Amino acid sequence: MRTRPSRMTEDAQQDGAGLAGPASTEAERELVLRARSGDNQALGRLYDLFYDRVFRYALARLGNPADAEDAAEETFLKMVQAIGRYQVREGVPFGAWLFRIARNEVALHYRRRRGRGPAEPLEEALHAAGGDPTADVERKLLLEEARRAIGRLPEAQQQVVALRLGAGLSTAEIAQVLGKREGNVRVLQHLALSKLRAVLNEERG
């Protein structure tokens, strides 16, 4: 599983839209049960459903697309190795379990890549992205500005921002991943967003 899918497959869309709330959907639970029994097609569909969110989370934490892709791929390799031990329980969504694995992989990659640049050179990014060069430059600058700002947050707030804005998880899902109460997650999110606004306003003069 080394090629990142550009979009969710039609079959994966039919099996469920990934995390839709505090608990997994019935279709998602069925998919996980099939994957636990060794169904490779079900494993592939879980990969399609969750890869982009795991990649965006890793990118928000690591800042380097190559590192983020490696962390995402390692997350899914660990998922395949460990899914037989995953217990389908009400109130414990599969996505929360998966993002705990992703969180550990990101931490490992963060330690490994200390001393390297936070992102690929601008020219390489624009060449890979294609499209309107002006729009690409603006998008790249905004992303790097946001990454710098997020990097100035306390670690707990960085985790919440990455899971919320990068992976698109709900407050309940973030609480499951981090092992915190939902109220604590809401407080961390509020503090993080307030700090981000202040940092971005400061950087913009």
Coordinates of N, CA and C in Angstrom, one line a residue, residues 3-194:
T3 N 0.9 3.6 -2.7 CA 0.4 4.7 -3.5 C -0.8 5.3 -2.8
R4 N -0.8 6.6 -2.6 CA -1.9 7.3 -1.9 C -3.0 7.5 -2.9
P5 N -4.2 7.1 -2.5 CA -5.4 7.2 -3.5 C -5.7 8.7 -3.6
S6 N -6.1 9.1 -4.8 CA -6.5 10.5 -5.1 C -7.9 10.8 -4.6
R7 N -8.7 9.7 -4.5 CA -10.0 9.9 -4.0 C -10.6 8.6 -3.5
M8 N -11.7 8.7 -2.8 CA -12.3 7.5 -2.2 C -12.9 6.7 -3.4
T9 N -12.7 5.3 -3.3 CA -13.3 4.5 -4.4 C -14.8 4.5 -4.2
E10 N -15.5 4.1 -5.3 CA -17.0 4.1 -5.3 C -17.4 3.0 -4.3
D11 N -16.7 1.9 -4.2 CA -17.1 0.8 -3.3 C -16.9 1.3 -1.8
A12 N -15.9 2.1 -1.6 CA -15.6 2.6 -0.3 C -16.7 3.5 0.1
Q13 N -17.1 4.4 -0.8 CA -18.2 5.3 -0.5 C -19.5 4.6 -0.1
Q14 N -19.7 3.5 -0.8 CA -20.9 2.7 -0.5 C -20.8 2.0 0.9
D15 N -19.6 1.7 1.3 CA -19.4 1.0 2.6 C -19.5 2.0 3.8
G16 N -19.6 3.3 3.6 CA -19.7 4.2 4.7 C -18.7 5.4 4.4
A17 N -19.0 6.5 5.1 CA -18.2 7.7 4.8 C -17.2 7.9 5.9
G18 N -16.7 6.8 6.6 CA -15.7 7.0 7.6 C -16.4 7.5 8.9
L19 N -15.7 8.3 9.7 CA -16.3 8.7 10.9 C -17.4 9.7 10.7
A20 N -18.6 9.3 11.2 CA -19.8 10.2 11.0 C -20.3 10.6 12.4
G21 N -19.6 10.4 13.5 CA -20.1 10.7 14.8 C -19.3 10.0 15.8
P22 N -19.8 10.1 17.1 CA -19.1 9.5 18.2 C -18.9 8.0 18.0
A23 N -19.8 7.3 17.4 CA -19.7 5.9 17.2 C -19.6 5.6 15.7
S24 N -19.0 4.4 15.4 CA -18.9 4.1 14.0 C -20.3 3.7 13.4
T25 N -20.4 3.9 12.1 CA -21.7 3.5 11.5 C -21.8 2.0 11.4
E26 N -23.0 1.4 11.2 CA -23.1 0.0 11.1 C -22.4 -0.5 9.9
A27 N -22.4 0.2 8.8 CA -21.6 -0.3 7.6 C -20.1 -0.3 7.9
E28 N -19.6 0.7 8.7 CA -18.2 0.7 9.0 C -17.9 -0.5 9.9
R29 N -18.7 -0.8 10.9 CA -18.5 -1.9 11.8 C -18.4 -3.2 11.0
E30 N -19.3 -3.4 10.0 CA -19.3 -4.6 9.2 C -18.0 -4.7 8.4
L31 N -17.6 -3.5 7.9 CA -16.3 -3.5 7.1 C -15.1 -3.9 8.0
V32 N -15.1 -3.4 9.2 CA -14.0 -3.8 10.2 C -14.1 -5.2 10.5
L33 N -15.2 -5.8 10.7 CA -15.4 -7.2 11.0 C -14.8 -8.1 9.9
R34 N -15.1 -7.7 8.7 CA -14.6 -8.4 7.5 C -13.1 -8.3 7.4
A35 N -12.6 -7.1 7.7 CA -11.1 -6.9 7.7 C -10.4 -7.7 8.8
R36 N -11.1 -7.8 9.9 CA -10.5 -8.6 11.0 C -10.4 -10.1 10.6
S37 N -11.3 -10.5 9.8 CA -11.3 -12.0 9.4 C -10.3 -12.2 8.2
G38 N -9.6 -11.2 7.8 CA -8.6 -11.3 6.7 C -9.1 -11.0 5.3
D39 N -10.2 -10.3 5.2 CA -10.7 -9.9 3.9 C -9.9 -8.7 3.4
N40 N -9.1 -9.0 2.4 CA -8.2 -8.0 1.8 C -9.0 -6.8 1.2
Q41 N -10.1 -7.1 0.6 CA -10.9 -6.1 -0.1 C -11.4 -5.1 1.0
A42 N -11.8 -5.7 2.2 CA -12.3 -4.8 3.2 C -11.1 -3.9 3.8
L43 N -10.0 -4.5 3.9 CA -8.8 -3.7 4.3 C -8.5 -2.6 3.3
G44 N -8.6 -2.9 2.0 CA -8.4 -1.8 1.0 C -9.4 -0.7 1.1
R45 N -10.6 -1.1 1.4 CA -11.7 -0.1 1.5 C -11.5 0.8 2.8
L46 N -11.0 0.2 3.9 CA -10.7 1.0 5.1 C -9.6 2.0 4.7
Y47 N -8.6 1.5 4.0 CA -7.5 2.4 3.6 C -8.0 3.5 2.8
D48 N -8.9 3.3 1.8 CA -9.5 4.3 1.0 C -10.3 5.3 1.9
L49 N -11.0 4.8 2.8 CA -11.9 5.6 3.7 C -11.1 6.6 4.6
F50 N -10.0 6.1 5.1 CA -9.3 6.8 6.1 C -8.0 7.5 5.7
Y51 N -7.4 7.1 4.6 CA -6.0 7.5 4.3 C -5.9 9.0 4.3
D52 N -6.8 9.7 3.5 CA -6.6 11.2 3.4 C -6.7 11.9 4.7
R53 N -7.5 11.4 5.6 CA -7.6 12.1 7.0 C -6.3 11.8 7.8
V54 N -5.8 10.6 7.7 CA -4.6 10.3 8.4 C -3.4 11.1 7.8
F55 N -3.4 11.2 6.5 CA -2.3 11.9 5.8 C -2.4 13.4 6.3
R56 N -3.6 14.0 6.2 CA -3.7 15.4 6.6 C -3.3 15.6 8.1
Y57 N -3.7 14.7 8.9 CA -3.3 14.8 10.3 C -1.7 14.8 10.4
A58 N -1.1 13.8 9.8 CA 0.3 13.7 9.8 C 1.0 14.9 9.2
L59 N 0.5 15.5 8.2 CA 1.0 16.7 7.5 C 0.9 17.9 8.5
A60 N -0.2 18.0 9.2 CA -0.4 19.1 10.1 C 0.6 19.0 11.3
R61 N 1.0 17.8 11.6 CA 2.0 17.6 12.7 C 3.4 17.7 12.3
L62 N 3.7 17.1 11.1 CA 5.1 17.0 10.7 C 5.5 18.1 9.7
G63 N 4.6 18.7 8.9 CA 4.9 19.8 8.0 C 5.5 19.3 6.7
N64 N 6.0 18.1 6.6 CA 6.7 17.7 5.5 C 5.9 16.6 4.8
P65 N 5.5 16.8 3.5 CA 4.6 15.8 2.8 C 5.2 14.4 2.7
A66 N 6.5 14.3 2.5 CA 7.1 13.0 2.4 C 7.1 12.3 3.7
D67 N 7.4 13.0 4.8 CA 7.3 12.4 6.1 C 5.9 12.0 6.5
A68 N 4.9 12.9 6.1 CA 3.5 12.6 6.4 C 3.0 11.4 5.6
E69 N 3.5 11.2 4.4 CA 3.1 10.0 3.6 C 3.7 8.8 4.2
D70 N 5.0 8.9 4.7 CA 5.6 7.7 5.3 C 4.8 7.3 6.6
A71 N 4.5 8.4 7.4 CA 3.8 8.1 8.7 C 2.4 7.5 8.4
A72 N 1.7 8.0 7.4 CA 0.4 7.4 7.0 C 0.5 6.0 6.6
E73 N 1.5 5.7 5.7 CA 1.7 4.3 5.3 C 2.0 3.4 6.4
E74 N 2.9 3.8 7.3 CA 3.2 3.0 8.5 C 2.0 2.8 9.4
T75 N 1.2 3.8 9.5 CA 0.0 3.7 10.3 C -0.9 2.5 9.7
F76 N -1.0 2.5 8.4 CA -1.9 1.4 7.9 C -1.2 0.1 7.9
L77 N 0.1 0.0 7.8 CA 0.8 -1.3 8.0 C 0.5 -1.8 9.4
K78 N 0.6 -0.9 10.4 CA 0.4 -1.3 11.8 C -1.1 -1.7 11.9
M79 N -2.0 -1.0 11.3 CA -3.4 -1.3 11.3 C -3.6 -2.7 10.9
V80 N -3.0 -3.1 9.7 CA -3.2 -4.5 9.2 C -2.6 -5.5 10.2
Q81 N -1.5 -5.2 10.8 CA -0.9 -6.1 11.8 C -1.7 -6.3 13.1
A82 N -2.4 -5.2 13.5 CA -3.1 -5.2 14.8 C -4.6 -5.3 14.7
I83 N -5.2 -5.3 13.5 CA -6.7 -5.2 13.4 C -7.3 -6.5 14.0
G84 N -6.6 -7.6 14.0 CA -7.2 -8.8 14.6 C -7.4 -8.6 16.1
R85 N -6.7 -7.7 16.7 CA -6.9 -7.5 18.2 C -7.9 -6.4 18.5
Y86 N -8.4 -5.7 17.4 CA -9.3 -4.6 17.7 C -10.7 -5.2 18.0
Q87 N -11.3 -4.7 19.1 CA -12.6 -5.1 19.6 C -13.7 -4.1 19.2
V88 N -14.6 -4.5 18.4 CA -15.7 -3.6 18.0 C -16.7 -3.5 19.1
R89 N -16.7 -2.2 19.7 CA -17.5 -1.9 20.8 C -18.3 -0.6 20.6
E90 N -19.5 -0.5 21.1 CA -20.3 0.7 21.0 C -19.6 1.8 21.7
G91 N -19.5 2.9 21.1 CA -18.8 4.1 21.7 C -17.3 4.1 21.6
V92 N -16.7 3.1 20.9 CA -15.3 3.1 20.7 C -15.1 3.0 19.2
P93 N -15.2 4.1 18.4 CA -15.1 4.0 17.0 C -13.8 3.5 16.5
F94 N -13.8 2.8 15.4 CA -12.6 2.3 14.7 C -11.6 3.5 14.4
G95 N -12.2 4.6 14.0 CA -11.3 5.8 13.6 C -10.5 6.2 14.8
A96 N -11.1 6.2 16.0 CA -10.3 6.7 17.2 C -9.2 5.7 17.5
W97 N -9.4 4.4 17.3 CA -8.3 3.4 17.5 C -7.3 3.7 16.4
L98 N -7.7 3.9 15.2 CA -6.7 4.1 14.1 C -5.9 5.3 14.3
F99 N -6.5 6.4 14.8 CA -5.7 7.6 15.0 C -4.8 7.6 16.2
R100 N -5.0 6.7 17.1 CA -4.1 6.4 18.2 C -2.8 5.8 17.6
I101 N -3.0 4.9 16.6 CA -1.8 4.4 15.9 C -1.1 5.5 15.2
A102 N -1.9 6.3 14.5 CA -1.3 7.4 13.7 C -0.5 8.4 14.6
R103 N -1.1 8.7 15.8 CA -0.4 9.6 16.7 C 0.9 9.0 17.1
N104 N 1.0 7.7 17.4 CA 2.3 7.1 17.7 C 3.3 7.2 16.6
E105 N 2.8 6.9 15.4 CA 3.7 6.9 14.2 C 4.2 8.3 13.9
V106 N 3.4 9.3 14.1 CA 3.8 10.7 13.9 C 4.9 11.1 14.9
A107 N 4.7 10.6 16.2 CA 5.7 10.9 17.2 C 7.0 10.3 16.8
L108 N 7.0 9.1 16.3 CA 8.3 8.4 15.9 C 8.9 9.2 14.7
H109 N 8.1 9.6 13.7 CA 8.7 10.3 12.6 C 9.2 11.7 13.0
Y110 N 8.5 12.3 14.0 CA 9.0 13.6 14.4 C 10.3 13.5 15.0
R111 N 10.6 12.5 15.8 CA 11.9 12.3 16.4 C 13.0 12.0 15.4
R112 N 12.6 11.2 14.4 CA 13.6 10.8 13.4 C 14.0 12.0 12.5
R113 N 13.1 12.9 12.2 CA 13.4 13.9 11.2 C 13.8 15.3 11.9
R114 N 14.1 15.3 13.1 CA 14.6 16.5 13.8 C 15.9 17.0 13.0
G115 N 15.9 18.3 12.8 CA 17.1 18.8 12.1 C 16.9 18.9 10.6
R116 N 15.8 18.3 10.1 CA 15.5 18.5 8.6 C 14.4 19.6 8.5
G117 N 14.3 20.1 7.3 CA 13.4 21.2 7.0 C 11.9 20.8 7.2
P118 N 11.0 21.7 7.5 CA 9.7 21.4 7.8 C 8.8 21.1 6.5
A119 N 9.3 21.4 5.4 CA 8.6 21.2 4.1 C 9.5 21.1 2.9
E120 N 9.0 20.6 1.8 CA 9.8 20.5 0.7 C 10.0 21.8 0.0
P121 N 11.1 22.0 -0.8 CA 11.3 23.3 -1.4 C 10.1 23.8 -2.2
L122 N 9.9 25.1 -2.2 CA 8.7 25.7 -2.9 C 8.6 25.2 -4.3
E123 N 9.8 25.3 -5.0 CA 9.8 24.9 -6.5 C 9.3 23.5 -6.7
E124 N 9.7 22.6 -5.8 CA 9.3 21.2 -6.0 C 7.8 21.0 -5.7
A125 N 7.3 21.7 -4.7 CA 5.9 21.6 -4.4 C 5.1 22.2 -5.6
L126 N 5.5 23.3 -6.2 CA 4.7 23.8 -7.3 C 4.8 23.0 -8.5
H127 N 5.9 22.4 -8.7 CA 6.1 21.5 -9.9 C 5.2 20.3 -9.7
A128 N 5.1 19.7 -8.5 CA 4.3 18.6 -8.3 C 2.8 18.9 -8.3
A129 N 2.5 20.1 -7.8 CA 1.0 20.5 -7.8 C 0.5 20.8 -9.1
G130 N 1.2 21.5 -10.0 CA 0.7 21.9 -11.3 C -0.3 23.0 -11.1
G131 N -1.1 23.3 -12.1 CA -2.2 24.2 -12.0 C -1.7 25.7 -12.1
D132 N -2.5 26.6 -11.5 CA -2.2 28.0 -11.6 C -1.1 28.3 -10.6
P133 N 0.1 28.8 -11.2 CA 1.2 29.1 -10.3 C 0.9 30.1 -9.3
T134 N 0.2 31.1 -9.6 CA -0.1 32.2 -8.6 C -0.9 31.6 -7.4
A135 N -1.9 30.9 -7.8 CA -2.8 30.2 -6.7 C -2.0 29.3 -5.9
D136 N -1.0 28.5 -6.5 CA -0.2 27.6 -5.8 C 0.7 28.3 -4.8
V137 N 1.3 29.4 -5.3 CA 2.2 30.2 -4.4 C 1.4 30.7 -3.2
E138 N 0.2 31.3 -3.4 CA -0.6 31.8 -2.3 C -1.0 30.7 -1.3
R139 N -1.4 29.5 -1.9 CA -1.8 28.4 -1.0 C -0.6 27.9 -0.2
K140 N 0.6 27.9 -0.9 CA 1.8 27.4 -0.2 C 2.2 28.3 1.0
L141 N 2.1 29.6 0.7 CA 2.5 30.6 1.7 C 1.5 30.5 2.9
L142 N 0.2 30.4 2.6 CA -0.7 30.3 3.7 C -0.5 29.0 4.6
L143 N -0.2 27.9 3.9 CA 0.0 26.7 4.6 C 1.3 26.8 5.5
E144 N 2.3 27.4 5.0 CA 3.5 27.5 5.8 C 3.3 28.5 6.9
E145 N 2.5 29.5 6.7 CA 2.2 30.5 7.8 C 1.5 29.8 8.9
A146 N 0.5 28.9 8.5 CA -0.3 28.2 9.5 C 0.6 27.2 10.2
R147 N 1.5 26.5 9.5 CA 2.4 25.5 10.2 C 3.2 26.2 11.2
R148 N 3.8 27.4 10.8 CA 4.6 28.1 11.8 C 3.8 28.4 13.0
A149 N 2.6 28.9 12.8 CA 1.8 29.3 13.9 C 1.4 28.2 14.8
I150 N 1.1 27.0 14.2 CA 0.7 25.8 15.0 C 1.9 25.4 15.8
G151 N 3.1 25.5 15.2 CA 4.3 25.0 15.9 C 4.6 25.8 17.2
R152 N 4.0 27.0 17.4 CA 4.2 27.8 18.5 C 3.2 27.5 19.6
L153 N 2.3 26.6 19.4 CA 1.3 26.2 20.4 C 1.9 25.1 21.3
P154 N 1.3 25.0 22.6 CA 1.7 23.9 23.4 C 1.4 22.6 22.8
E155 N 2.1 21.5 23.1 CA 1.9 20.2 22.5 C 0.4 19.7 22.5
A156 N -0.2 19.8 23.6 CA -1.6 19.4 23.7 C -2.5 20.1 22.7
Q157 N -2.3 21.4 22.6 CA -3.1 22.2 21.7 C -2.8 21.9 20.2
Q158 N -1.5 21.6 19.9 CA -1.1 21.2 18.6 C -1.8 19.9 18.2
Q159 N -1.9 18.9 19.1 CA -2.6 17.7 18.9 C -4.1 17.9 18.5
V160 N -4.7 18.7 19.3 CA -6.1 19.0 19.1 C -6.4 19.7 17.7
V161 N -5.5 20.7 17.4 CA -5.7 21.4 16.1 C -5.4 20.4 14.9
A162 N -4.4 19.6 15.1 CA -4.1 18.7 14.0 C -5.2 17.7 13.7
L163 N -5.8 17.2 14.8 CA -6.9 16.2 14.7 C -8.2 16.9 14.2
R164 N -8.4 18.1 14.7 CA -9.6 18.8 14.3 C -9.5 19.4 12.9
L165 N -8.5 20.2 12.6 CA -8.4 20.8 11.3 C -7.7 19.9 10.2
G166 N -6.8 19.1 10.7 CA -6.1 18.2 9.7 C -6.9 17.0 9.3
A167 N -7.4 16.3 10.4 CA -8.1 15.0 10.1 C -9.6 15.2 10.1
G168 N -10.1 16.4 10.6 CA -11.6 16.6 10.5 C -12.3 15.9 11.5
L169 N -11.7 15.5 12.7 CA -12.4 14.7 13.7 C -13.3 15.6 14.5
S170 N -14.4 15.0 15.1 CA -15.3 15.7 16.0 C -14.6 15.8 17.4
T171 N -15.2 16.6 18.2 CA -14.7 16.8 19.6 C -14.8 15.4 20.3
A172 N -15.8 14.6 20.1 CA -16.0 13.3 20.7 C -14.9 12.4 20.2
E173 N -14.6 12.4 19.0 CA -13.6 11.5 18.4 C -12.2 11.9 18.9
I174 N -11.9 13.2 19.0 CA -10.6 13.7 19.5 C -10.4 13.2 20.9
A175 N -11.5 13.3 21.7 CA -11.4 12.9 23.1 C -11.1 11.4 23.2
Q176 N -11.6 10.6 22.3 CA -11.3 9.2 22.2 C -9.9 8.9 21.9
V177 N -9.3 9.7 20.9 CA -8.0 9.5 20.5 C -7.0 9.9 21.6
L178 N -7.2 11.0 22.2 CA -6.3 11.6 23.2 C -6.5 11.0 24.6
G179 N -7.7 10.3 24.8 CA -8.0 9.8 26.2 C -8.3 11.0 27.1
K180 N -9.0 12.0 26.6 CA -9.4 13.1 27.4 C -10.9 13.3 27.4
R181 N -11.4 14.0 28.4 CA -12.9 14.3 28.4 C -13.2 15.4 27.3
E182 N -14.4 15.3 26.8 CA -14.8 16.2 25.7 C -14.7 17.6 26.1
G183 N -15.1 17.9 27.4 CA -14.9 19.3 27.9 C -13.5 19.8 27.8
N184 N -12.6 18.9 28.2 CA -11.2 19.3 28.1 C -10.7 19.6 26.7
V185 N -11.2 18.8 25.8 CA -10.9 19.0 24.4 C -11.4 20.3 23.9
R186 N -12.6 20.6 24.3 CA -13.2 21.9 23.8 C -12.4 23.1 24.4
V187 N -12.0 23.0 25.6 CA -11.1 24.1 26.2 C -9.8 24.2 25.4
L188 N -9.2 23.1 25.2 CA -7.9 23.1 24.4 C -8.1 23.7 23.0
Q189 N -9.2 23.3 22.4 CA -9.5 23.8 21.0 C -9.7 25.3 21.1
H190 N -10.5 25.8 22.1 CA -10.7 27.2 22.2 C -9.4 28.0 22.4
L191 N -8.6 27.5 23.3 CA -7.3 28.1 23.6 C -6.4 28.1 22.4
A192 N -6.4 27.0 21.7 CA -5.5 26.9 20.5 C -5.9 27.9 19.4
L193 N -7.2 28.0 19.1 CA -7.7 28.9 18.1 C -7.4 30.3 18.5
S194 N -7.6 30.6 19.8 CA -7.3 32.0 20.2 C -5.9 32.3 20.1

